XYZ file of C-alpha atoms in Angstrom:
174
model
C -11.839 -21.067 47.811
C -8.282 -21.598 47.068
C -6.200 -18.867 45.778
C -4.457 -19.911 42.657
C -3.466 -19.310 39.088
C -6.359 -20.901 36.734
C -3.592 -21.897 34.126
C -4.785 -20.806 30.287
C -8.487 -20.507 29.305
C -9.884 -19.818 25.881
C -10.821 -16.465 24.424
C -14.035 -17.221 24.320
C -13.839 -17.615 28.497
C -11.925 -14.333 28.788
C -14.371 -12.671 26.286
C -17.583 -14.280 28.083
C -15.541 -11.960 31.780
C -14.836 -9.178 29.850
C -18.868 -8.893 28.914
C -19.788 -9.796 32.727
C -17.525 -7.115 33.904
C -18.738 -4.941 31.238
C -15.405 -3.368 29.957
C -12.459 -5.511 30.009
C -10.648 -8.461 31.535
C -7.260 -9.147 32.294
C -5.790 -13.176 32.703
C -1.889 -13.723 32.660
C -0.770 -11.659 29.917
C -3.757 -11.053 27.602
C -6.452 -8.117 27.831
C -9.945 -9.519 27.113
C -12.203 -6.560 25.526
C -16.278 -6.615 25.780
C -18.102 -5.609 22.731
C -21.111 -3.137 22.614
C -23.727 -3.565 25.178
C -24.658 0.053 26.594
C -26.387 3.069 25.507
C -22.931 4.552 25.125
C -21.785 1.382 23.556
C -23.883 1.887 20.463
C -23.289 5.748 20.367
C -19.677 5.205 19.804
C -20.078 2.817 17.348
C -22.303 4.978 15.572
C -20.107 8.197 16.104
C -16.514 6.475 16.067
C -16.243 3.467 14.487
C -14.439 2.153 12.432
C -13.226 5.802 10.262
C -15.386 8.330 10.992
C -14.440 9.511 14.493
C -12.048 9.089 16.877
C -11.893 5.960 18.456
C -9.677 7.125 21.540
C -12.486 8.744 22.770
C -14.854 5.819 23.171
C -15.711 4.914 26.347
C -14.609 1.458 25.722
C -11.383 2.195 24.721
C -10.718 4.578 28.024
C -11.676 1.546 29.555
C -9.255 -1.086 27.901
C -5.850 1.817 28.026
C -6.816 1.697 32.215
C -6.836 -1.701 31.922
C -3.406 -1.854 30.042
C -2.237 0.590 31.947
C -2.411 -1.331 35.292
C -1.028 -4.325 33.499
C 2.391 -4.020 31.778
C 2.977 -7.562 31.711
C -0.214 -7.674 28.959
C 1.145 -8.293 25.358
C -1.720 -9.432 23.756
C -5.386 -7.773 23.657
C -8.413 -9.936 22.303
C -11.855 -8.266 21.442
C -15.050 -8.772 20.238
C -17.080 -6.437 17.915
C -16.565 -3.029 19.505
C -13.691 -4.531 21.660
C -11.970 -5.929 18.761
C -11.971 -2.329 16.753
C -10.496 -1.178 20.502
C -7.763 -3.894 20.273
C -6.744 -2.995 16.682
C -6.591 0.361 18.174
C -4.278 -0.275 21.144
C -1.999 -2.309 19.283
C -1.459 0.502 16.518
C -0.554 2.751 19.927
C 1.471 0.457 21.953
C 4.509 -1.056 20.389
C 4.542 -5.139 21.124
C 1.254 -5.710 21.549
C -0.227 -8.511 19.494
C -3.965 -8.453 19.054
C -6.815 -10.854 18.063
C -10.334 -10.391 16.990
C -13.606 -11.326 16.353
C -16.062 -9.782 14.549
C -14.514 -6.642 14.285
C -16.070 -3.481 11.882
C -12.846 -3.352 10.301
C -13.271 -1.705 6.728
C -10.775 -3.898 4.515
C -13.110 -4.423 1.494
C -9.994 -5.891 -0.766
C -8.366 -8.150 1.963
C -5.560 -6.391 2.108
C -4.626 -6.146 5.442
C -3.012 -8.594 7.171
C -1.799 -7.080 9.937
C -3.738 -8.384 13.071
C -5.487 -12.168 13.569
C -8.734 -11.674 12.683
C -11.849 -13.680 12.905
C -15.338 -13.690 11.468
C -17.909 -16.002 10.786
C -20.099 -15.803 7.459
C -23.301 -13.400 7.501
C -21.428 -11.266 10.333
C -23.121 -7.630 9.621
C -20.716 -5.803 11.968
C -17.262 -7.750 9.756
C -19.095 -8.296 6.479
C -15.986 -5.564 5.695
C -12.929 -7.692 6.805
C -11.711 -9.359 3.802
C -8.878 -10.329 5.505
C -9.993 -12.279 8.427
C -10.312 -15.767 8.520
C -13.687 -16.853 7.843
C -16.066 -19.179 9.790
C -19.111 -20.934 9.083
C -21.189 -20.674 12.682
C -22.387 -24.268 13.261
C -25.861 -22.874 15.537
C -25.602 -19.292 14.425
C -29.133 -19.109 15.600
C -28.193 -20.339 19.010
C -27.419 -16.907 20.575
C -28.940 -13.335 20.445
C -26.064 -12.596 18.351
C -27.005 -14.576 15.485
C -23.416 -15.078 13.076
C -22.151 -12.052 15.326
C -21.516 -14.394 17.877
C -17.683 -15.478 18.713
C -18.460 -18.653 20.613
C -17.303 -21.137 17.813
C -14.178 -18.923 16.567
C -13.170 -18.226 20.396
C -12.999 -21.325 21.673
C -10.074 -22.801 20.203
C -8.025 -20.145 21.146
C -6.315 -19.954 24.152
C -4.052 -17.933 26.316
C -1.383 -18.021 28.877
C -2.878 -18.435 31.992
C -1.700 -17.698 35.599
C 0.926 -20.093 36.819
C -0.483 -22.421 40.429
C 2.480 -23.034 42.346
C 1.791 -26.389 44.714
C 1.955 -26.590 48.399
C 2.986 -29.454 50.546
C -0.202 -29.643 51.571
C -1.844 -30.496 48.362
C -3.301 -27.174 47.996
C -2.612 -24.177 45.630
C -1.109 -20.989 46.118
């Protein structure tokens, strides 16, 4: 193994970490934020999401905040589902922080918030809501569990900064 910066990846990378960590992954300066996936998951989103209760006191944002916490150099925060409701969130809090989602239950029924980059693909029941995100048609949307839910297609031309590699003389990476 060779310890190195991995340069930029796509959202869809950081989201795909974020999920296999289970709360929230950080590359260079962006924040990657897992969706719903636990018991506690789907309570909050039940119980806090997206006007009805507090979302500060999900689990998953208490995750993200530690997250952005240990990370000052973060400026933007991506999310998916859950995690993008948690990045809406954190941006509204922290002053400079630039946020993009997919598939967030926003509630903007008249599209007319445009406030955040927001993504959604056609048929998504969790951002059937979000009038003012950018709309997707998913190409396989039966090729996941997630059915149009799924932020594959919308992630993966979006990319951040990435960890600069600094070269050796020795042809390796540090």
């Amino acid at each position: 193994e060779r310890a190195a910066g991995e340069g930029p990846i796509s959202d869809a990378t950081g989201l795909s970490r974020a999920y296999a960590q289970g709360d929230a992954y950080t590359h260079g300066g962006t924040t990657y934020i897992a969706g719903s996936h636990t018991a506690r998951d789907w309570w909050d989103d039940v119980t806090k999401v997206p006007f009805w209760g507090d979302l500060r006191k999900s689990q998953r944002y208490q995750q993200a905040e530690r997250a952005l916490d240990k990370n000052p150099q973060v400026t933007r925060v991506v999310g998916h589902s859950l995690g993008g409701a948690v990045a809406l969130e954190a941006q509204k809090r922290k002053p400079g922080l630039a946020s993009r989602t997919y598939g967030a239950p926003v509630f903007d029924p008249l599209g007319r918030d445009s406030g955040a980059e927001r993504y959604r693909n056609l048929g998504d029941p969790v951002s059937f809501l979000d009038r003012s995100a950018q709309k997707s048609i998913h190409p396989r949307p039966f090729s996941s569990f997630s059915g149009p839910h799924d932020y594959s297609n919308l992630a993966a031309g979006q990319r951040s900064e990435g960890l600069a590699a600094t070269g050796n003389r020795d042809g390796s990476v540090g």
